[in-house]
XYZ file of C-alpha atoms in Angstrom:
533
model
C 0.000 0.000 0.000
C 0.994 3.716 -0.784
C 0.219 4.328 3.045
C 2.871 2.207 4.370
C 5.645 3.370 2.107
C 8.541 4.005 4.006
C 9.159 7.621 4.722
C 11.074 9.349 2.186
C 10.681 6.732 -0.471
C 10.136 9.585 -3.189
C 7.065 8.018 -4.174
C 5.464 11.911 -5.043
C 2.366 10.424 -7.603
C 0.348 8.530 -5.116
C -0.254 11.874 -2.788
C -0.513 14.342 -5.202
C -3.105 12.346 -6.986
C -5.031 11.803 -3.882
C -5.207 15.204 -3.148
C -6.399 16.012 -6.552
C -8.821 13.448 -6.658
C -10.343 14.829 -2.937
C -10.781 18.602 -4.214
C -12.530 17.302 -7.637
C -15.027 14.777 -5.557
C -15.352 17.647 -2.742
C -16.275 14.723 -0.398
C -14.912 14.336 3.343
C -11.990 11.767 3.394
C -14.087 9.702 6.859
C -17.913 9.898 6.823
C -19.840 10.493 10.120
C -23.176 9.717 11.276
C -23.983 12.877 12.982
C -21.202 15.494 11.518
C -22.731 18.850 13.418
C -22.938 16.872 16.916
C -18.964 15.489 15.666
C -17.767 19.051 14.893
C -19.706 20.019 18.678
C -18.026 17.371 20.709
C -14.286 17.871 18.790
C -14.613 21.616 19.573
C -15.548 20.897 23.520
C -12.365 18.485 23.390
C -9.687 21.061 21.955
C -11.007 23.750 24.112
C -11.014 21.832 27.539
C -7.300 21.142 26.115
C -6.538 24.688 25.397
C -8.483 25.873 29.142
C -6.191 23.921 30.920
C -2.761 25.681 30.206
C -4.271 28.608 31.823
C -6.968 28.211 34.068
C -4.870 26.571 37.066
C -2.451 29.923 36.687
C -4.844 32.030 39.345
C -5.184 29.432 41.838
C -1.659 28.453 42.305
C -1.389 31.239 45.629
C -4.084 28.805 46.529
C -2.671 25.543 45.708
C 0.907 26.482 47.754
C -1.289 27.291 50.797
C -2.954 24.021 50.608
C -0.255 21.381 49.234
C 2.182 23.385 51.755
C 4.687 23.660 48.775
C 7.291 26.854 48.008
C 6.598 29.772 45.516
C 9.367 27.838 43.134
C 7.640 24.228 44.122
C 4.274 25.254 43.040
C 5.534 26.355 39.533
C 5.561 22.769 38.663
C 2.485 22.644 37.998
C 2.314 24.694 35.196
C 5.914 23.343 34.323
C 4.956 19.733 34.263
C 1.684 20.293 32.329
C 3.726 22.229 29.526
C 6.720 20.133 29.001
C 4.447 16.738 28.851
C 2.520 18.322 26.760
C 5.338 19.415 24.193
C 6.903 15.811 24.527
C 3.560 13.811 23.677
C 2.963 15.845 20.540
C 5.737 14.670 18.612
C 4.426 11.085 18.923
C 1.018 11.823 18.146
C 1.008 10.982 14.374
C 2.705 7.474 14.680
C 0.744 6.588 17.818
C -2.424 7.271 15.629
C -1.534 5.161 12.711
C -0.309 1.859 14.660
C -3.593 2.403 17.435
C -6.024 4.172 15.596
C -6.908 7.546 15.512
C -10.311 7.238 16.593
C -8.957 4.631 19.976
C -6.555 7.200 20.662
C -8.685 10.637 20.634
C -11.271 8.389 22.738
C -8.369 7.224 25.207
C -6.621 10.754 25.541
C -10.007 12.368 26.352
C -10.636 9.414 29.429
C -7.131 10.106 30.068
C -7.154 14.224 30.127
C -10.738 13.237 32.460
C -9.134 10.856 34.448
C -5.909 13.399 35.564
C -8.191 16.452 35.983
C -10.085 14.253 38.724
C -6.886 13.003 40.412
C -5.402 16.809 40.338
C -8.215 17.735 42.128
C -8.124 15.099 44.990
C -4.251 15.732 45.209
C -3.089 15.783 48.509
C 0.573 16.842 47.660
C 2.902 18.644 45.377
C 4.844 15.418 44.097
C 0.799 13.837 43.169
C 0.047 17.438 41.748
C 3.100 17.265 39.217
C 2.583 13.673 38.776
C -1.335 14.080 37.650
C -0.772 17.251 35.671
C 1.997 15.615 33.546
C -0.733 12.601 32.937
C -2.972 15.527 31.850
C -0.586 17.245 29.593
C 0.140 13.851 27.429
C -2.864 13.392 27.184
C -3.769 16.974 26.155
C -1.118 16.550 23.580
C -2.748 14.187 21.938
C -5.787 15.868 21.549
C -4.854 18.791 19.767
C -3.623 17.424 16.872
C -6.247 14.805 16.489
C -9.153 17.010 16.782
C -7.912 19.296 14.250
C -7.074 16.047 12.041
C -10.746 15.095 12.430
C -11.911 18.262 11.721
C -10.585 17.972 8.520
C -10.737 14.517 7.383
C -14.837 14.694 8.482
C -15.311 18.034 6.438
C -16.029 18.778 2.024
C -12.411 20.166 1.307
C -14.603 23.178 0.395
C -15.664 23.435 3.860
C -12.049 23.407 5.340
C -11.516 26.990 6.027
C -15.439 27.292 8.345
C -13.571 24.312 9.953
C -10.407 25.715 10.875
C -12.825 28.888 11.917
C -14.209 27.170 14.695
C -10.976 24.943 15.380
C -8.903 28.160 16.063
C -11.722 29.895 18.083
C -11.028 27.380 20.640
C -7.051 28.238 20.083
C -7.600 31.875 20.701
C -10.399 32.041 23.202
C -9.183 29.084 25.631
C -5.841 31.770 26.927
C -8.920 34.193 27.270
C -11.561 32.202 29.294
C -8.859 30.067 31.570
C -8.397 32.985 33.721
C -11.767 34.019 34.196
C -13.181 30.521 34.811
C -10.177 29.693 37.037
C -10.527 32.673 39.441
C -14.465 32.597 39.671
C -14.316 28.535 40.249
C -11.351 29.841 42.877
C -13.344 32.443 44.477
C -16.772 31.167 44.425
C -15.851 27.438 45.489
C -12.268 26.116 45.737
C -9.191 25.766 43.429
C -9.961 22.004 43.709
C -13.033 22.623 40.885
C -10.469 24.527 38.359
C -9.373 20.490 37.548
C -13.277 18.678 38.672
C -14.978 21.108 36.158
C -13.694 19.162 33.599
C -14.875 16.214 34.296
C -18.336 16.432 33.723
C -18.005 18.665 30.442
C -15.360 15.622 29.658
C -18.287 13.229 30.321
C -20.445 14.429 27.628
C -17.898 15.510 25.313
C -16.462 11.578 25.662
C -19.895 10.084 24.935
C -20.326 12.175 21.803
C -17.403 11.246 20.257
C -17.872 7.573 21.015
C -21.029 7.711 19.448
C -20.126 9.912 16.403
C -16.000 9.497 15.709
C -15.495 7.552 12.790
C -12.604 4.817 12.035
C -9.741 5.875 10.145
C -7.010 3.112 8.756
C -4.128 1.908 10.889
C -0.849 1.888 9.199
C 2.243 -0.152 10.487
C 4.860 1.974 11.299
C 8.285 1.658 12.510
C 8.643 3.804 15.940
C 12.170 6.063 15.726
C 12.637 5.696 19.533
C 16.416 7.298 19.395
C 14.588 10.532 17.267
C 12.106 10.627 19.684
C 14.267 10.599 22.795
C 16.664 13.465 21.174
C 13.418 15.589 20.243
C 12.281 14.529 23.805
C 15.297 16.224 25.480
C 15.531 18.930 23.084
C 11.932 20.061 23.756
C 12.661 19.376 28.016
C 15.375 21.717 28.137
C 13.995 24.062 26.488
C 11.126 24.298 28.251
C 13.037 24.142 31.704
C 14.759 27.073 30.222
C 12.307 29.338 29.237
C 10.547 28.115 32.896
C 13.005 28.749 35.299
C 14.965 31.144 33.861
C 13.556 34.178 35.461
C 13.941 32.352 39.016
C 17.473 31.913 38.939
C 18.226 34.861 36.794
C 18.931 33.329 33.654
C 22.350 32.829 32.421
C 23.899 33.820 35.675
C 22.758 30.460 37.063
C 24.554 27.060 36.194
C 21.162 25.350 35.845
C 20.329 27.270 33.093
C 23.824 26.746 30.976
C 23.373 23.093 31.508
C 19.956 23.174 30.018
C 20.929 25.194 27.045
C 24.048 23.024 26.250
C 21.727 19.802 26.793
C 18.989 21.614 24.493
C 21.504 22.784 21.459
C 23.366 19.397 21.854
C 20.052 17.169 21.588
C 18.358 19.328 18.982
C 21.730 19.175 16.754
C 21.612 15.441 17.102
C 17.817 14.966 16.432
C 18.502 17.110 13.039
C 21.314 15.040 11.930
C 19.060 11.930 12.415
C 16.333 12.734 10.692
C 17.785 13.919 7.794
C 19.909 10.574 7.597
C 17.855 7.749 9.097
C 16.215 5.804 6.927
C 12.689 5.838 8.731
C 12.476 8.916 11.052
C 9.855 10.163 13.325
C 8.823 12.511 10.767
C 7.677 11.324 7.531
C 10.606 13.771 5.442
C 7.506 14.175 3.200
C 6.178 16.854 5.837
C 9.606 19.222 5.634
C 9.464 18.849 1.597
C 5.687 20.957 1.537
C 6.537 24.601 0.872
C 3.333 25.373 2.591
C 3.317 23.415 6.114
C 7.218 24.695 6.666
C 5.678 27.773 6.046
C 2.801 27.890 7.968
C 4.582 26.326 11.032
C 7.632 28.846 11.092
C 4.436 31.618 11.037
C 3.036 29.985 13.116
C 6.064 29.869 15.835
C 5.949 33.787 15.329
C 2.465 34.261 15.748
C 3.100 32.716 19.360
C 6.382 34.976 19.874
C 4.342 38.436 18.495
C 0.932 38.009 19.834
C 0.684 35.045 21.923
C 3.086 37.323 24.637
C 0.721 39.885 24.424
C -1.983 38.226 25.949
C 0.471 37.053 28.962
C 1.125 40.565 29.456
C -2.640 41.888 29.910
C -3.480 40.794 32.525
C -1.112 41.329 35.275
C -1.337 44.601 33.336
C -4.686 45.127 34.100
C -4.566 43.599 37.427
C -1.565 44.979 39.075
C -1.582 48.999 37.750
C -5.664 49.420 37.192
C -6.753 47.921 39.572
C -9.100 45.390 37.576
C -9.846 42.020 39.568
C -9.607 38.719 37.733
C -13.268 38.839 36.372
C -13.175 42.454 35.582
C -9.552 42.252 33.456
C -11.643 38.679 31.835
C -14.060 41.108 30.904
C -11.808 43.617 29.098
C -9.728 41.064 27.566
C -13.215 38.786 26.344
C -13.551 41.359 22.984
C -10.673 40.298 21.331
C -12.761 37.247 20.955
C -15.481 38.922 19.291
C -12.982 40.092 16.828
C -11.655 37.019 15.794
C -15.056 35.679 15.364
C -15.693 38.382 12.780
C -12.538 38.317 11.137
C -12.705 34.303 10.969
C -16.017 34.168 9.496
C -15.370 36.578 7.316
C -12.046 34.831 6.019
C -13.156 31.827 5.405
C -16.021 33.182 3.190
C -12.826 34.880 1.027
C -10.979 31.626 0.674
C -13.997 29.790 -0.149
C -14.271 32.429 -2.958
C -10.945 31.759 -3.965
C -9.075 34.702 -2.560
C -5.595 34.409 -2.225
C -4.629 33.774 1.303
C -1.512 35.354 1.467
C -2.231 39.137 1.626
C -4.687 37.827 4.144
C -1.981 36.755 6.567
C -0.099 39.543 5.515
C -2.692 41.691 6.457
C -3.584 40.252 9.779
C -0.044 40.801 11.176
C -0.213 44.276 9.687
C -3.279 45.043 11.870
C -1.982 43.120 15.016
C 1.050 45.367 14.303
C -1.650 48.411 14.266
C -3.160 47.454 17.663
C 0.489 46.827 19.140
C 1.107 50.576 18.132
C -1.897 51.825 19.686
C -0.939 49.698 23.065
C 2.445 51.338 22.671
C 0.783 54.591 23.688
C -1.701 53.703 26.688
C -1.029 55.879 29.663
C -2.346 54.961 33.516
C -5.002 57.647 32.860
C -6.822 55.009 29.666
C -10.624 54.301 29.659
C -11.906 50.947 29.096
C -13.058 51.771 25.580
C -9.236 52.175 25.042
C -8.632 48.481 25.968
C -12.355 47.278 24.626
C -11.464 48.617 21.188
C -7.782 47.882 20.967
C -8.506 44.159 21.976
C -11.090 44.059 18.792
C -8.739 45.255 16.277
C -6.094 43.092 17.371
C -9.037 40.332 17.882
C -9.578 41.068 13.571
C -5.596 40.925 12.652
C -5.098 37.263 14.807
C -8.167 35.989 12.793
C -7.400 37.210 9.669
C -4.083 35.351 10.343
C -5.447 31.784 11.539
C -7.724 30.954 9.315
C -5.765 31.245 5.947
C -2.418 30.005 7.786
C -4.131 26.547 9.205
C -5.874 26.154 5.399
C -2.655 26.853 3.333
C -0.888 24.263 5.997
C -2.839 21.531 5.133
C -3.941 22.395 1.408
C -1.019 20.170 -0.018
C -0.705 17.503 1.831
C -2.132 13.913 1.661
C -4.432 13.030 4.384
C -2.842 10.215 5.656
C 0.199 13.098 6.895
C -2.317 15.375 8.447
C -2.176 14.144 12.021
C 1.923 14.460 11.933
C 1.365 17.712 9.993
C -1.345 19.323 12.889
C 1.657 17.928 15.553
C 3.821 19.984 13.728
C 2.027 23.238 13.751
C 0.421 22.981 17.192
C 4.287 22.531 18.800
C 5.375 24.945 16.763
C 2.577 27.112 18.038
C 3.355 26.200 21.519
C 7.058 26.638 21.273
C 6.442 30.046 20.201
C 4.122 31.352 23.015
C 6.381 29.341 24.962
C 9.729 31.480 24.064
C 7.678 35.038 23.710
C 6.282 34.492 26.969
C 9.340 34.276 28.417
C 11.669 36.919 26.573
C 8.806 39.688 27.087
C 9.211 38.429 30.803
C 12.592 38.616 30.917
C 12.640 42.158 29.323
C 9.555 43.732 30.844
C 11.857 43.222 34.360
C 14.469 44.700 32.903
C 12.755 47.244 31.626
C 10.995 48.208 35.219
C 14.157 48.335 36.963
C 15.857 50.736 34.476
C 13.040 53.262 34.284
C 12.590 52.912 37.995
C 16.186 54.083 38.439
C 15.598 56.802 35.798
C 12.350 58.069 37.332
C 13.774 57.981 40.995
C 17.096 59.500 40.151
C 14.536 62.287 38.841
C 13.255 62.972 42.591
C 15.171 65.092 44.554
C 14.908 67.449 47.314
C 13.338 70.190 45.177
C 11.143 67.861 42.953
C 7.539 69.381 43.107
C 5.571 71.084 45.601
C 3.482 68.527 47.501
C 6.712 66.751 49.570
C 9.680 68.918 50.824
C 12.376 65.805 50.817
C 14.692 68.205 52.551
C 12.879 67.973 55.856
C 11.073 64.618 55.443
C 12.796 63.316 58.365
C 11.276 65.511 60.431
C 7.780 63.845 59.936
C 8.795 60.817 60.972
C 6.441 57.998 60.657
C 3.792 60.620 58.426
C 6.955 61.343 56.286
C 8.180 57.340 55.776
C 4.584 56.796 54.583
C 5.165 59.734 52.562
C 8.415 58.085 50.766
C 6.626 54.966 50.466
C 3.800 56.387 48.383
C 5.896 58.335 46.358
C 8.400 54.979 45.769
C 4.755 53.209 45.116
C 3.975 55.636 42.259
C 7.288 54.930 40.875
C 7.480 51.984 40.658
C 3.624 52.128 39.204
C 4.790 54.575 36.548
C 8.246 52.526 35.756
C 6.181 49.515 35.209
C 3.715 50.676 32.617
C 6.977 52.555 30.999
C 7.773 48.820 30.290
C 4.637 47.454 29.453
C 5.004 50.004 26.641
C 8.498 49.052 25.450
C 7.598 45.352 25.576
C 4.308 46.187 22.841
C 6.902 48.597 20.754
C 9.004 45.668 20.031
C 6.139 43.318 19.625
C 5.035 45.843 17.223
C 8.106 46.081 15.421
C 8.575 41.830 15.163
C 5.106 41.911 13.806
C 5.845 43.908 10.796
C 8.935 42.140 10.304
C 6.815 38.963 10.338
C 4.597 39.984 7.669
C 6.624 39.548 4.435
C 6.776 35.843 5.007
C 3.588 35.291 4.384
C 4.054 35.875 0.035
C 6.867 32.979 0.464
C 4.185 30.462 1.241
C 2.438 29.061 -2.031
C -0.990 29.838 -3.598
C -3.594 27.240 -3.585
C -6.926 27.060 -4.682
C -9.769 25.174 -2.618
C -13.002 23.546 -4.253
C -15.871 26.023 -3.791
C -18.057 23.412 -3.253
C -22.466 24.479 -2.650
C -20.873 28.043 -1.877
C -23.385 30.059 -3.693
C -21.529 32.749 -6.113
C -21.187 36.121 -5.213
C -24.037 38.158 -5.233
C -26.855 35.449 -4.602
């Protein structure tokens, strides 16, 4: 069978005819029973996936209290979540083919259920990180198999309405996970951040036993020594970019040890798969113009925008004043304009618009947003945030939508599942490293203008303190210096706030021009009525 070639036989004439033949049929490649009650329960999968790397973030004051744990002990639990996660989606395309891809979505959602119900009834920290890295392989799995589904259960002419609603659950999961998370904290206990899932798991399990169809299984050899290098590769890495800002970076051994293990690894794992004869990754993948593409944009999208939504909220929270519903609340529109924006851009790829000035244009208009972010002050209204969120809402859709379609528009079926791997941890990787550099700079950043602004205050600064006989005051003049340091620091950290969305800004533009490297496709236009009916 042309399905169980071995990888990088050159055998080019079996996939491009099959995705020729799909796009003149316009049929799904896996028929459903029920494909609107499928597309329901794949959505409520990817999203309780997405939730979870950001809803346990505003109970963890509450989880060191209660697991009697350390500020650095209690960062595990996002750690462990994250780095399973990044391991497990490497294997998720060969795992699929030699179990099934229907068995394994079914057993990684009873899985993802199964740890969210032992995380709750933890009684330690070692249980904690041991049932939250359960939970992150088996929320690796899901991602790329629901978006494989999504695809392989939809008309190729329907493709970009799919990857609308796949990537609503992409965007708006960041957004609701701290909302949800600090109500469920605040309302009951931090215990329900990992039990809510298990009754929306429940239903969401039942629907897909019912309605998931079969799909083929393929024997495939498993590269365990490329897997183990991209293993430690992705490990370090993510240690790095995790602990690096609590042990001050490349001042602390720790840290050179995991970026000599990562660039070591990661050297290896290249050299392998480029010479093996059957590596983890069908070569296949790397030879499509379009998913390289679309994954290296991908990795930026996370860097440029994915940073910015880290950055809100403590925003929000720490200088206005907002509480964790409140900043929710400001943050929420940014869903409402991707929701626009996707809609809208799937109806223009349908029609056969070229989806590269598309993406183009989205980062433009991120870029626009990032600009207008650049000059907030302390003294901003909410319709400041409520209509800066939207536009930048409209630029992230504008880019999603035509970058997850062009990904997938060239390549065979049977390589979607290892493709969808690809661009989710490229995805992650990226939010992962801008995360962490805009963290690493935005510190910086306060301490310098903090030393600026303070070196500014002197004995004849203004007219409501006289510094020169502040001593005098004694306890009335300490509080005195303490409100004035307060504002300073205030006013220092929203100085870098600022300079952390300038150089967003700036990547963002610089991003834009790749988007004309990836290549034009055309998708079947299927019932889509023509224009003007």
């Amino acid at each position: 069978m042309a399905s169980q070639a071995a990888p990088g036989s050159g055998a080019t004439a079996g996939p491009a005819s099959e995705i020729s033949d799909a796009r003149a049929r316009d049929e799904p490649e896996l028929e459903t029973s029920n494909h609107i009650l499928l597309v329901f329960g794949i959505m409520a999968a990817s999203l309780l996936q997405i939730l979870d790397t950001t809803i346990a973030n505003v109970a963890i004051p509450h989880m060191q209290s209660s697991l009697g744990t350390t500020v650095d002990g209690v960062t595990w639990v996002l750690t462990s979540y994250i780095i399973a996660s990044a391991v497990a989606l490497p294997i998720t395309g060969w795992l699929a083919d030699r179990v099934g891809s229907r068995q394994l979505f079914i057993f990684a959602l009873a899985g993802f259920i199964l740890a969210s119900m032992l995380c709750g009834a933890a009684q330690n920290l070692e249980e904690m990180v041991a049932f939250r890295a359960m939970q992150g392989v088996a929320g690796g799995f899901i991602m790329p198999l629901s978006q494989a589904f999504m695809l392989d259960t939809s008309k190729p002419s329907r493709h970009p309405q799919m990857m609308a609603l796949w990537g609503m659950g992409v965007v708006l999961g960041p957004i609701l996970g701290p909302i949800i998370g600090g109500w469920l904290t605040e309302t009951a206990n931090w215990r329900w951040v990992f039990y809510v899932n298990v009754p929306a798991g429940l239903v969401t399990l039942a629907i897909l036993i019912a309605c998931l169809p079969h799909r083929p299984k393929i024997i495939r050899r498993f590269d365990m020594f490329g897997f183990l290098l991209l293993g430690i590769a992705l490990t370090s890495l993510q240690l790095l970019l995790d602990r690096g800002h609590q042990v001050d970076w490349f001042d602390a051994t720790e840290v050179w040890i995991y970026t000599l293990i990562m660039l070591s690894a990661a050297w290896m794992a290249i050299v392998h798969f480029t010479t093996t004869d059957r590596p983890l990754y069908d070569r296949a993948l790397f030879a499509d113009r379009n998913l390289v593409m679309s994954s290296v944009l991908m990795m930026l999208l996370g860097v440029v925008v994915f940073a910015v939504m880290a950055l809100l909220p403590p925003m929000l929270q720490n200088l206005f004043g907002y509480d964790v519903i409140e900043t929710g609340i400001m943050l929420a529109p940014r869903g409402l304009g991707v929701l626009v924006s996707m809609q809208m851009t799937s109806i223009l790829i349908r029609r056969g618009f070229d989806a590269r000035p598309l993406i183009a244009a989205g980062f433009v208009i991120c870029a626009w947003s990032l600009y207008l972010m650049a000059h907030w002050s302390l003294d901003i209204t909410q319709f400041h945030l409520v209509s800066t969120a939207i536009i930048q809402g409209v630029g992230m859709g504008l880019v999603l939508i035509p970058l997850q379609v062009t990904a997938f528009s060239t390549l065979p079926s049977r390589l979607r599942t290892d493709g969808s791997s690809i661009i989710n941890l490229s995805r992650s990787l990226g939010a992962s490293v801008g995360i962490s550099m805009m963290a690493v700079l935005l510190a910086r950043n306060i301490q310098i203008s903090h030393q600026d602004l303070a070196g500014d205050i002197t004995s004849s600064t203004g007219d409501i303190i006289d510094f020169s006989a502040i001593e005098q005051y004694q306890v009335v003049g300490d509080a005195a210096v303490r409100l004035v340091d307060l504002e300073v620091n205030r006013q220092a950290a929203m100085i870098a706030y600022l300079n952390d969305f300038y150089l967003i800004m700036w990547l963002t533009l610089l991003v834009a021009p790749l988007a004309f490297l990836i290549k034009p496709v055309a998708l079947p236009q299927g019932d889509l009525p023509p224009p003007g009916e």
